[in-house]
Coordinates of C-alpha atoms and ligand atoms in Angstrom, one line a residue:
Chain A
M231 CA 114.4 43.4 60.9
A232 CA 111.9 46.0 61.8
M233 CA 108.4 45.2 61.3
P234 CA 106.8 47.4 59.2
R235 CA 104.2 49.2 60.9
Q236 CA 100.3 48.2 60.0
S237 CA 102.0 44.3 59.9
T238 CA 99.9 41.7 59.5
P239 CA 101.1 38.3 59.4
L240 CA 101.1 37.9 55.2
A241 CA 103.0 40.7 54.7
W242 CA 105.4 39.8 57.5
L243 CA 106.2 36.8 55.4
R244 CA 105.9 38.0 52.0
A245 CA 108.7 41.1 53.4
N246 CA 110.9 38.2 54.9
L247 CA 110.3 35.1 53.2
F248 CA 109.2 35.8 49.6
S249 CA 110.8 38.9 49.2
S250 CA 112.5 38.1 45.7
P251 CA 112.8 34.7 43.3
L252 CA 116.1 33.8 45.0
N253 CA 114.6 34.4 48.6
T254 CA 111.1 32.3 47.9
L255 CA 113.8 29.8 46.2
L256 CA 115.5 29.6 49.5
T257 CA 112.6 29.3 51.6
L258 CA 111.1 26.3 49.9
L259 CA 114.4 24.5 50.1
G260 CA 114.5 25.4 53.7
L261 CA 111.3 24.2 54.2
W262 CA 111.8 21.0 52.3
L263 CA 114.9 20.2 54.2
L264 CA 112.9 20.8 57.5
W265 CA 110.2 18.1 56.2
L266 CA 112.8 15.7 55.4
V267 CA 114.8 15.4 58.8
V268 CA 112.0 17.2 61.5
P269 CA 109.1 13.6 61.1
P270 CA 111.2 11.1 61.1
L271 CA 113.1 12.8 63.9
L272 CA 109.5 13.3 66.0
Q273 CA 108.6 9.7 65.0
W274 CA 112.3 8.2 66.3
A275 CA 112.5 10.2 69.3
W276 CA 109.3 10.7 70.7
L277 CA 105.8 9.0 69.0
A278 CA 107.6 5.6 68.6
A279 CA 110.0 5.7 71.0
D280 CA 110.3 3.8 74.7
F281 CA 109.8 5.5 77.9
V282 CA 108.8 2.9 80.8
G283 CA 110.7 0.1 81.6
T284 CA 113.7 -1.2 83.3
S285 CA 115.4 -3.2 80.8
R286 CA 116.5 -3.5 77.0
A287 CA 113.6 -6.1 77.0
D288 CA 111.2 -3.1 77.2
C289 CA 112.6 -1.8 74.1
R290 CA 110.9 -3.2 71.3
S291 CA 108.9 -0.5 69.4
G292 CA 112.2 0.1 66.8
G293 CA 112.0 4.4 68.3
A294 CA 114.5 5.3 70.3
C295 CA 115.0 3.8 73.9
W296 CA 115.0 6.3 76.5
V297 CA 114.7 3.3 79.4
F298 CA 118.2 3.0 78.2
V299 CA 119.1 6.7 79.2
R300 CA 116.9 6.4 82.0
E301 CA 118.4 3.5 84.0
H302 CA 122.3 5.2 83.3
L303 CA 120.8 9.0 84.5
P304 CA 122.5 8.2 88.0
Q305 CA 125.7 6.9 86.4
F306 CA 125.6 9.8 83.7
L307 CA 125.3 12.2 86.0
Y308 CA 127.6 11.3 89.1
G309 CA 129.7 8.3 87.6
F310 CA 130.9 6.0 90.7
Y311 CA 129.9 8.4 93.4
P312 CA 128.4 6.2 96.0
A313 CA 124.2 6.7 96.2
G314 CA 124.5 7.6 99.6
E315 CA 127.0 10.4 99.4
R316 CA 125.2 12.3 96.3
W317 CA 123.5 14.8 98.2
R318 CA 127.3 16.1 98.6
V319 CA 127.5 16.9 94.8
N320 CA 124.1 18.4 94.3
L321 CA 124.7 20.6 97.5
G322 CA 128.0 21.7 95.8
I323 CA 126.3 22.3 92.8
G324 CA 123.3 24.0 94.0
L325 CA 125.9 26.7 96.0
L326 CA 127.8 27.2 92.5
L327 CA 124.7 28.0 91.5
V328 CA 123.2 30.2 93.7
L329 CA 126.6 32.5 93.6
A330 CA 126.1 32.5 89.8
L331 CA 122.7 35.1 90.6
P332 CA 124.5 38.0 90.9
L333 CA 125.8 37.8 87.5
L334 CA 122.0 37.6 86.4
V335 CA 120.4 39.8 89.3
P336 CA 121.5 43.2 89.4
R337 CA 120.2 44.3 92.0
L338 CA 122.2 42.1 94.1
R339 CA 125.6 44.3 93.3
Q340 CA 125.7 45.9 96.8
F341 CA 126.6 42.8 98.0
R342 CA 129.8 42.6 95.9
R343 CA 132.6 42.2 98.8
G344 CA 130.9 39.9 100.6
W345 CA 130.4 37.6 97.2
V346 CA 134.0 38.0 95.8
L347 CA 134.9 36.8 99.1
A348 CA 132.1 33.7 98.9
L349 CA 133.4 33.1 95.0
L350 CA 136.9 32.8 96.7
A351 CA 135.7 30.3 99.4
Y352 CA 134.1 28.1 96.7
P353 CA 136.7 25.9 95.7
F354 CA 138.0 25.1 99.3
V355 CA 134.0 24.4 100.4
A356 CA 133.7 21.9 97.0
G357 CA 136.5 20.2 97.3
W358 CA 135.9 19.4 100.9
L359 CA 132.3 18.5 99.9
F360 CA 133.4 16.3 96.7
Y361 CA 136.7 14.9 98.1
G362 CA 135.4 14.6 102.0
G363 CA 137.4 14.5 105.4
L364 CA 137.2 16.4 108.4
G365 CA 133.9 14.2 109.0
L366 CA 132.7 13.4 105.1
P367 CA 133.7 10.1 104.3
V368 CA 136.3 9.9 101.9
V369 CA 135.5 9.5 97.9
P370 CA 138.5 9.0 96.3
T371 CA 138.7 11.0 92.4
A372 CA 138.3 7.8 90.6
R373 CA 135.2 7.3 91.8
W374 CA 134.0 10.8 90.4
G375 CA 132.6 10.8 87.2
G376 CA 129.8 11.6 84.5
L377 CA 128.3 15.1 84.1
F378 CA 129.7 15.8 87.6
L379 CA 133.3 15.2 86.7
T380 CA 133.0 17.1 83.6
L381 CA 131.7 20.1 85.5
V382 CA 134.6 19.9 88.3
I383 CA 137.0 19.7 85.2
A384 CA 135.5 22.7 83.5
G385 CA 134.7 24.7 86.3
S386 CA 138.1 24.7 88.0
G387 CA 140.0 25.2 84.7
M388 CA 137.9 28.3 84.1
A389 CA 137.9 29.6 87.7
A390 CA 141.6 28.9 87.3
A391 CA 141.8 30.3 84.2
L392 CA 140.8 33.9 84.1
P393 CA 142.7 34.9 86.7
L394 CA 145.9 33.1 85.4
G395 CA 145.3 34.5 81.9
I396 CA 145.0 38.1 83.3
L397 CA 148.2 37.8 85.3
L398 CA 149.5 36.4 82.1
A399 CA 148.4 39.0 79.7
L400 CA 149.6 41.7 82.1
G401 CA 152.9 40.1 82.4
R402 CA 153.3 40.0 78.6
R403 CA 152.9 43.7 78.6
S404 CA 155.0 44.4 81.3
E405 CA 157.6 47.1 81.1
L406 CA 159.9 44.5 83.3
P407 CA 161.8 42.4 80.5
V408 CA 162.3 39.5 82.5
V409 CA 158.2 39.6 83.5
R410 CA 157.8 39.9 79.8
A411 CA 159.7 37.1 78.3
V412 CA 158.5 34.9 81.0
C413 CA 154.7 35.4 80.5
T414 CA 155.6 35.3 76.8
V415 CA 157.6 32.1 76.2
F416 CA 154.8 30.2 79.0
I417 CA 152.2 31.2 76.7
E418 CA 153.3 30.4 73.3
L419 CA 154.4 26.9 74.9
W420 CA 151.1 26.0 76.2
R421 CA 149.1 27.4 72.8
G422 CA 151.6 25.3 71.1
V423 CA 150.3 22.1 72.4
P424 CA 147.5 20.3 71.8
L425 CA 145.1 19.6 74.8
I426 CA 146.0 15.8 74.3
T427 CA 149.4 16.0 74.6
V428 CA 148.7 18.1 78.0
L429 CA 146.6 15.4 79.6
F430 CA 149.3 12.7 78.2
M431 CA 151.9 14.5 79.7
A432 CA 150.0 15.6 83.0
S433 CA 149.2 11.8 83.4
V434 CA 152.2 9.9 82.2
M435 CA 155.2 12.3 82.1
L436 CA 154.9 14.1 84.9
P437 CA 155.3 11.7 88.1
L438 CA 158.6 10.9 85.8
F439 CA 159.8 14.7 87.3
M440 CA 158.1 14.4 90.9
P441 CA 160.4 13.7 93.5
A442 CA 160.2 10.2 94.9
G443 CA 157.4 9.9 97.2
V444 CA 155.7 12.2 96.2
S445 CA 152.3 11.2 94.6
L446 CA 149.8 14.0 92.7
D447 CA 146.4 12.7 92.1
K448 CA 145.4 12.1 88.6
L449 CA 142.4 14.2 88.4
L450 CA 144.6 16.8 90.1
R451 CA 147.2 16.7 87.5
A452 CA 144.7 16.7 84.9
L453 CA 143.3 19.6 86.1
I454 CA 146.2 21.9 86.3
G455 CA 147.1 20.7 83.2
V456 CA 143.4 22.0 81.7
A457 CA 144.2 25.0 84.1
M458 CA 147.7 25.9 82.4
F459 CA 146.3 25.3 78.8
A460 CA 142.9 27.0 78.9
G461 CA 144.9 30.4 81.2
A462 CA 147.1 30.8 77.9
Y463 CA 144.4 30.8 75.5
M464 CA 142.3 33.4 78.0
A465 CA 145.8 35.4 78.3
E466 CA 145.5 36.5 74.6
V467 CA 142.0 36.9 74.5
I468 CA 142.2 39.0 77.5
R469 CA 145.6 40.8 75.9
G470 CA 143.2 41.5 73.2
G471 CA 141.2 43.4 75.8
L472 CA 143.8 45.5 77.2
Q473 CA 144.9 46.6 73.9
G474 CA 141.5 48.1 73.4
V475 CA 141.4 50.5 76.0
P476 CA 142.6 53.9 75.2
A477 CA 146.5 54.7 76.5
G478 CA 144.6 58.1 77.9
Q479 CA 142.6 55.5 80.4
V480 CA 145.8 54.4 82.2
E481 CA 147.6 58.3 81.6
A482 CA 144.1 59.8 83.8
A483 CA 144.4 57.0 86.2
R484 CA 148.7 57.4 86.5
A485 CA 147.3 61.3 86.7
L486 CA 145.0 60.4 89.6
G487 CA 148.2 59.1 91.8
L488 CA 146.4 55.3 91.3
S489 CA 149.4 52.8 92.0
Y490 CA 150.0 50.2 89.3
W491 CA 147.9 47.5 90.4
Q492 CA 145.0 50.2 91.3
Q493 CA 145.4 51.5 87.5
M494 CA 144.9 47.6 86.5
R495 CA 141.8 46.9 88.7
L496 CA 139.8 49.8 89.1
V497 CA 140.2 51.2 85.1
V498 CA 142.2 49.0 82.5
L499 CA 140.6 45.3 83.5
P500 CA 137.1 46.3 83.7
Q501 CA 136.9 47.8 80.6
A502 CA 139.3 45.2 78.6
L503 CA 137.2 42.3 80.2
T504 CA 133.9 44.0 79.1
M505 CA 135.1 44.5 75.7
V506 CA 136.3 40.9 75.4
I507 CA 133.2 39.1 77.4
P508 CA 132.7 36.9 74.3
G509 CA 136.4 36.0 73.7
I510 CA 136.3 34.8 76.8
V511 CA 132.9 33.0 76.8
N512 CA 134.3 31.2 73.7
V513 CA 136.9 29.4 75.4
F514 CA 134.8 28.7 78.5
I515 CA 133.1 27.0 75.9
A516 CA 135.7 25.2 74.4
L517 CA 137.2 24.2 77.4
F518 CA 133.8 22.8 78.6
K519 CA 133.6 20.5 75.4
D520 CA 137.3 19.9 75.6
T521 CA 137.2 18.3 78.8
S522 CA 135.5 15.0 77.4
L523 CA 139.6 14.3 76.0
V524 CA 140.1 13.3 79.5
L525 CA 138.6 9.9 78.4
I526 CA 142.2 9.2 77.1
I527 CA 143.6 9.2 80.7
G528 CA 141.3 7.0 82.3
L529 CA 138.9 9.8 84.0
F530 CA 135.4 9.1 82.4
D531 CA 133.5 12.2 82.2
L532 CA 130.1 12.6 80.7
L533 CA 130.8 11.9 77.5
G534 CA 133.2 8.8 78.7
I535 CA 130.6 7.3 81.0
V536 CA 128.0 7.3 78.3
Q537 CA 130.6 5.8 75.7
A538 CA 131.0 3.1 78.5
A539 CA 127.2 2.3 79.1
V540 CA 126.9 2.1 75.3
T541 CA 129.6 -0.5 75.0
S542 CA 128.5 -2.5 78.1
P543 CA 127.2 -6.2 77.0
D544 CA 123.9 -5.5 78.3
W545 CA 123.1 -2.6 76.3
L546 CA 124.4 -3.1 73.3
G547 CA 122.8 -1.3 70.6
F548 CA 121.6 2.2 72.3
T549 CA 124.4 4.2 70.6
R550 CA 122.5 6.6 69.1
E551 CA 120.2 7.3 72.3
G552 CA 123.3 7.4 74.5
Y553 CA 125.5 10.1 72.2
L554 CA 122.2 12.0 71.5
F555 CA 121.5 13.1 75.2
A556 CA 125.2 13.6 75.6
A557 CA 125.0 16.1 73.1
A558 CA 122.2 17.3 74.6
V559 CA 123.5 17.7 78.0
F560 CA 126.6 19.8 76.3
W561 CA 124.6 22.2 74.1
V562 CA 122.0 23.2 76.6
I563 CA 124.7 24.3 79.3
C564 CA 127.1 25.7 76.5
Y565 CA 124.2 27.5 75.2
G566 CA 123.3 28.6 78.5
M567 CA 126.7 30.4 78.8
S568 CA 126.4 31.9 75.8
R569 CA 122.9 33.6 76.9
I570 CA 124.7 34.7 80.1
S571 CA 127.4 36.7 78.2
R572 CA 124.8 38.4 76.4
R573 CA 123.4 39.2 79.3
L574 CA 126.3 40.6 80.9
E575 CA 127.1 42.8 78.0
R576 CA 124.2 44.2 77.3
R577 CA 124.2 44.9 81.6
L578 CA 127.7 46.5 81.1
D579 CA 127.7 48.1 77.9
T580 CA 127.7 51.9 79.5
T581 CA 127.3 53.9 76.3
A582 CA 124.5 56.2 75.0
D583 CA 122.2 53.9 73.7
R584 CA 121.4 52.5 77.0
Q585 CA 119.8 55.6 78.0
Q586 CA 117.5 55.3 75.0
E587 CA 116.3 51.7 75.9
M588 CA 115.7 52.6 79.2
A589 CA 113.8 55.9 78.4
Chain B
M70 CA 159.2 85.0 99.5
T71 CA 157.4 81.9 100.0
E72 CA 158.4 78.7 98.4
P73 CA 157.6 78.1 94.4
A74 CA 154.6 76.1 93.6
A75 CA 156.8 73.9 91.1
V76 CA 160.1 74.7 89.5
F77 CA 162.3 73.3 86.4
E78 CA 165.6 73.7 86.6
H79 CA 167.8 73.6 83.4
V80 CA 165.5 70.2 82.2
D81 CA 166.0 68.4 79.1
K82 CA 164.1 65.8 77.8
W83 CA 164.6 63.4 74.8
F84 CA 162.3 60.7 72.8
G85 CA 165.0 58.7 71.6
Q86 CA 166.9 60.7 69.3
L87 CA 164.6 64.0 69.4
H88 CA 165.4 66.5 71.9
V89 CA 162.0 67.6 73.1
L90 CA 162.9 70.0 76.1
Q91 CA 165.8 71.8 75.7
D92 CA 167.2 73.7 79.3
I93 CA 164.2 74.3 80.2
N94 CA 163.6 76.4 83.3
L95 CA 160.4 77.5 84.9
S96 CA 159.1 79.0 88.6
V97 CA 155.8 79.0 88.9
G98 CA 154.6 80.8 91.8
R99 CA 152.0 80.0 94.5
G100 CA 148.7 80.8 92.9
E101 CA 149.9 81.9 89.8
R102 CA 148.1 80.8 86.4
I103 CA 150.3 80.6 83.5
V104 CA 149.3 79.7 80.3
I105 CA 151.8 78.0 77.4
C106 CA 151.7 78.7 73.9
G107 CA 153.2 77.7 71.0
P108 CA 153.5 76.0 67.7
S109 CA 152.5 72.2 67.4
G110 CA 155.4 70.2 68.4
S111 CA 157.0 72.3 70.4
G112 CA 157.1 70.5 73.5
K113 CA 154.0 71.9 75.4
S114 CA 152.2 68.6 76.3
T115 CA 155.7 67.2 77.1
L116 CA 156.4 70.1 79.7
I117 CA 153.4 70.1 81.9
R118 CA 153.5 65.9 81.5
C119 CA 156.8 66.0 83.0
L120 CA 156.0 67.9 86.0
N121 CA 153.3 65.1 87.3
G122 CA 156.0 62.2 85.9
L123 CA 154.1 61.2 82.9
E124 CA 156.7 61.4 81.3
P125 CA 160.4 61.0 82.7
H126 CA 163.2 63.9 82.1
Q127 CA 166.6 63.1 81.4
R128 CA 168.9 66.0 82.7
G129 CA 168.0 68.7 85.7
R130 CA 165.7 69.1 88.5
I131 CA 162.1 69.8 88.7
V132 CA 160.5 70.3 92.3
V133 CA 157.0 70.4 93.1
N134 CA 156.0 71.8 96.5
G135 CA 159.2 70.9 97.8
I136 CA 159.4 67.9 96.6
E137 CA 161.8 66.7 93.8
L138 CA 160.8 64.6 91.1
T139 CA 163.2 61.7 91.0
D140 CA 162.8 57.4 89.8
D141 CA 162.0 57.3 93.7
R142 CA 158.5 56.0 93.3
R143 CA 156.9 57.2 96.5
A144 CA 157.9 60.6 95.5
V145 CA 156.3 60.3 92.1
D146 CA 152.7 59.5 94.4
R147 CA 153.3 62.2 96.5
I148 CA 153.4 64.9 93.8
R149 CA 150.6 63.4 91.9
R150 CA 148.2 63.2 94.8
Q151 CA 149.6 67.2 94.8
V152 CA 148.8 67.6 90.9
G153 CA 145.5 67.6 89.1
M154 CA 145.8 66.9 85.0
V155 CA 142.9 67.5 82.6
F156 CA 143.6 66.0 78.9
Q157 CA 142.4 67.2 75.6
Q158 CA 140.4 63.7 75.3
F159 CA 138.8 64.0 78.5
N160 CA 140.0 60.6 79.3
L161 CA 136.5 59.9 81.7
F162 CA 136.4 56.2 82.7
P163 CA 133.4 55.3 80.5
H164 CA 132.5 51.9 82.7
L165 CA 131.9 54.4 85.4
T166 CA 129.2 57.4 86.4
V167 CA 130.3 60.6 86.6
L168 CA 130.4 60.2 90.9
E169 CA 132.1 57.0 90.5
N170 CA 134.7 58.8 88.3
C171 CA 135.3 61.8 90.8
T172 CA 135.1 59.3 94.1
L173 CA 137.7 56.3 92.5
A174 CA 140.8 58.3 93.7
P175 CA 139.9 60.1 96.6
M176 CA 139.1 56.6 98.0
A177 CA 141.7 54.7 96.5
V178 CA 144.9 56.9 96.9
R179 CA 143.7 59.2 99.8
K180 CA 141.4 56.3 101.4
L181 CA 138.4 58.6 102.1
P182 CA 135.4 56.8 103.2
R183 CA 132.9 56.7 100.8
A184 CA 130.2 58.7 101.9
E185 CA 132.9 61.3 102.1
A186 CA 134.5 61.0 98.9
E187 CA 130.6 61.4 97.7
Q188 CA 129.9 64.3 99.6
L189 CA 133.2 66.3 98.2
A190 CA 132.4 65.1 94.6
M191 CA 129.3 66.6 94.6
D192 CA 130.6 69.8 96.3
Y193 CA 132.9 69.5 93.0
L194 CA 130.2 68.7 90.3
A195 CA 128.3 71.6 91.6
R196 CA 130.9 74.0 91.3
V197 CA 131.4 72.9 87.2
R198 CA 127.7 73.4 87.3
I199 CA 127.0 69.7 86.3
P200 CA 125.4 67.8 89.7
D201 CA 122.0 66.4 88.2
K202 CA 124.7 64.2 86.0
A203 CA 126.2 62.6 88.7
H204 CA 124.6 59.2 87.9
S205 CA 125.1 59.1 84.3
Y206 CA 127.6 57.6 82.7
P207 CA 130.0 59.3 80.7
G208 CA 129.2 58.5 77.2
Q209 CA 125.5 59.9 77.7
L210 CA 127.4 63.6 77.5
S211 CA 128.3 65.9 75.5
G212 CA 131.6 66.7 75.4
G213 CA 131.8 70.2 77.2
Q214 CA 129.8 68.2 80.1
Q215 CA 132.7 65.1 80.1
Q216 CA 135.5 67.9 80.0
R217 CA 133.8 70.0 83.3
V218 CA 133.1 66.2 85.2
A219 CA 137.0 65.9 84.4
I220 CA 138.0 69.1 85.7
A221 CA 135.7 68.1 88.9
R222 CA 137.3 64.5 89.0
A223 CA 140.9 66.3 89.1
L224 CA 139.8 68.6 91.7
C225 CA 138.1 66.2 93.9
M226 CA 142.0 65.4 94.8
Q227 CA 142.2 68.8 96.4
P228 CA 145.3 69.4 94.5
E229 CA 147.8 72.0 95.1
I230 CA 148.0 72.8 91.3
M231 CA 146.3 72.1 87.8
L232 CA 147.6 70.9 84.7
F233 CA 145.5 71.8 81.6
D234 CA 146.5 70.2 77.9
E235 CA 144.3 72.1 75.3
P236 CA 141.3 71.3 77.7
T237 CA 138.9 73.0 74.7
S238 CA 140.6 71.9 71.3
A239 CA 138.7 68.5 71.1
L240 CA 135.6 70.7 71.8
D241 CA 132.8 72.1 69.3
P242 CA 132.8 75.7 69.4
E243 CA 129.6 76.4 71.0
M244 CA 131.0 73.8 74.4
I245 CA 134.1 75.8 74.4
K246 CA 132.5 78.6 76.7
E247 CA 131.1 76.7 79.4
V248 CA 134.4 74.7 79.8
L249 CA 136.5 77.9 79.3
D250 CA 133.9 79.4 82.2
V251 CA 134.4 76.8 84.8
M252 CA 138.3 77.3 84.1
V253 CA 138.0 81.2 85.0
E254 CA 136.0 80.4 88.2
L255 CA 139.1 78.4 89.1
A256 CA 141.8 80.9 88.8
G257 CA 139.5 83.6 90.4
S258 CA 139.1 80.8 93.3
G259 CA 143.3 80.9 93.1
M260 CA 144.6 77.8 92.3
T261 CA 147.7 77.7 90.8
M262 CA 147.1 76.9 86.9
L263 CA 149.7 75.5 84.4
C264 CA 147.4 75.7 81.3
V265 CA 148.2 74.7 77.5
T266 CA 145.9 76.8 75.1
H267 CA 145.1 78.4 72.3
E268 CA 142.5 80.2 73.5
M269 CA 144.0 83.6 73.7
G270 CA 140.6 85.5 74.9
F271 CA 141.2 83.4 78.4
A272 CA 144.8 83.9 78.3
R273 CA 144.4 87.5 78.8
E274 CA 141.3 87.4 81.1
V275 CA 143.2 84.5 83.6
A276 CA 147.1 84.3 83.3
D277 CA 149.7 86.2 85.2
R278 CA 152.1 85.4 82.5
I279 CA 152.2 83.7 79.2
V280 CA 154.8 81.0 78.3
F281 CA 156.2 80.9 74.8
M282 CA 157.6 77.9 73.3
D283 CA 159.6 76.5 70.3
G284 CA 161.6 73.8 69.1
G285 CA 161.9 72.6 72.7
R286 CA 162.4 75.6 74.4
I287 CA 161.1 78.2 76.6
V288 CA 161.5 81.2 74.0
E289 CA 159.2 83.8 76.1
D290 CA 158.4 84.1 79.1
T291 CA 156.6 87.3 80.1
A292 CA 153.6 88.7 81.7
T293 CA 150.3 88.4 80.2
A294 CA 149.7 92.5 78.8
A295 CA 153.5 92.8 77.9
F296 CA 153.1 89.5 75.4
F297 CA 150.1 90.7 73.7
E298 CA 151.5 94.2 73.6
A299 CA 154.5 93.7 72.5
P300 CA 155.9 89.9 72.1
Q301 CA 159.9 90.4 72.2
T302 CA 160.8 87.6 69.6
E303 CA 160.1 87.6 65.8
R304 CA 158.8 83.7 66.2
A305 CA 155.8 84.6 69.0
R306 CA 154.8 87.7 66.8
Q307 CA 154.6 85.5 64.2
F308 CA 152.6 83.2 65.6
L309 CA 150.2 85.8 67.9
G310 CA 149.4 87.2 64.6
Q311 CA 148.3 83.7 63.3
I312 CA 146.1 82.9 66.0
L313 CA 144.2 86.5 66.1
A314 CA 143.9 86.4 63.3
H315 CA 141.6 83.4 63.2
Ligands
ATP765 N1 155.9 59.2 73.2 C1 156.6 59.9 71.9 N2 157.6 59.5 71.5 C2 158.0 60.0 70.5 N3 158.0 61.3 70.0 C3 157.2 61.9 71.2 C4 156.2 61.2 72.1 N4 155.2 62.5 72.4 C5 155.8 63.8 71.7 N5 156.9 63.6 70.9 C6 157.4 64.1 69.9 O1 158.0 65.3 70.9 C7 157.5 66.7 70.2 C8 156.8 67.4 71.3 O2 155.5 67.3 71.2 P1 154.0 68.0 72.1 O3 153.3 66.7 72.3 O4 154.8 68.1 73.6 O5 154.3 68.6 71.8 P2 153.4 69.9 71.4 O6 154.0 71.3 71.7 O7 152.1 69.4 72.6 O8 152.4 69.7 70.1 P3 150.8 69.8 70.2 O9 150.2 71.6 69.8 O10 150.7 69.4 68.6 O11 149.9 68.8 70.9 C9 156.6 66.3 69.1 O12 157.7 66.8 68.1 C10 156.5 64.6 69.0 O13 156.0 64.6 68.2
MG766 MG1 149.9 68.7 73.2

């Protein structure tokens, strides 16, 4: 879409939107559709909407009732997490954002070792902050909910799926038949069942197999199920990347005397993972959206809690606002992930183009 | 006499049914430079890849620097530290800079501190005349430059023996010379070299011996001058005729 050299807005319009009869027709059709959709939506969601108030009585204008969302916001964000303890959630999420910074700022690369350590320590710190114990009051997982729960499930699912997927993918290409068979069976088993089934199994079946007296937290069981499920998908994505690394790379690494794990860690995986960043992010995004399925085992993620709110007797009739809000939050986060992935891809590209770009 | 750098004794190798190396006997003296040539598919690559255990052999003995190459991982690791290898396709690591390519193995395998490894790498990059590209990525270099980096990368492990598998065959003609120059210089420094190549000018200039292979066998193993003057076998004569006719 290079612009012509002495381009005026008019010339640009002609070149891009009205270059042929068909193109002109499509442009007009597009404009017409926009005209049909945008003004009424704007009217409803903004111009005629109610923003102030505290109850449904304040929503009379006929537009959207954002009062509903505002009143429920704490619930949507934290579920039934006690109000006095919510700082722990904020702190935990804030820490994660700080940890994500090096992904965006290349200059922080020199602290890589410390960063990896912090990343490894994070789940434990976050688990302690969120759950409590050791001086903090315990907040049972039954009270976790809303966007917070969505982030916990998706976040721990992603954090577990990546290493699990790497190990499974390597195992599936192993020269040891037993390792290969175990990994293949594991991957195909988990990929062959819908996530809903996995969650049902985790919540209903798993306890049957547990020794008497041992009980695993419901959320923990769901987390394990989600992690295994996502790990199996991740494994196949990563295997694709492994296959894309030329055999000569491993040969050169072997000839230099690197051990198997050094070959993988230093030579093969960095290339394989870079190649499949879009696929990895795809799994992440799917996982993030699939977290809403935990509703069926009685956990209230963002969507679950919105659904509970729109069906509560005091606030009947604000389904649209609730779902639109949930959709917007999901979209913002998923879009954010896809942007970050694009950035990473561009930054990790070491081919000649980059030199030109920098020059 | 000192112990040879590498010895093949009655080595056989099969790829499935294919008998690719047949009763190979070869002794490589210290500081000796051997050029291996022969028609395509004759087993030249396989021969040198057996020497550092990239390919396992099924029968016979391979001894490198006094260490016998067996299934024992530690033996293989020790041998690989002492043997550098340069490939036809360079096989540089594209996600690492030139400098990082050179410091990777010294740091990971020989456990050198970074500063020392970088010093070493810069020395060798200077020797292959490419120090100014230390911070470029392989994808930003020409083929000849990449192959010179690959040579430096192998040298950074300070090997006793260097293996070359057709190092110039993937290069455009105008880049062949810059790589050969580096190799000639390396030969002059007393490095033990085993080199698969069809560059007969290079062979004539630096090789002590020419090993000619055909059909998985060493058919001829002669001093360089003698080989070029009068090959002993008909097969080698034909081959030489074809090569030199180009
Ligand atoms: N991994 C492999 N599996 C099966 N057969 C192989 C393998 N590698 C090589 N071969 C076969 O072994 C024979 C010797 O191969 P090798 O690569 O050693 O020949 P070469 O002399 O190096 O030939 P070229 O000049 O083409 O490089 C060939 O017939 C080849 O097809
Ligand atoms: Mg070959």
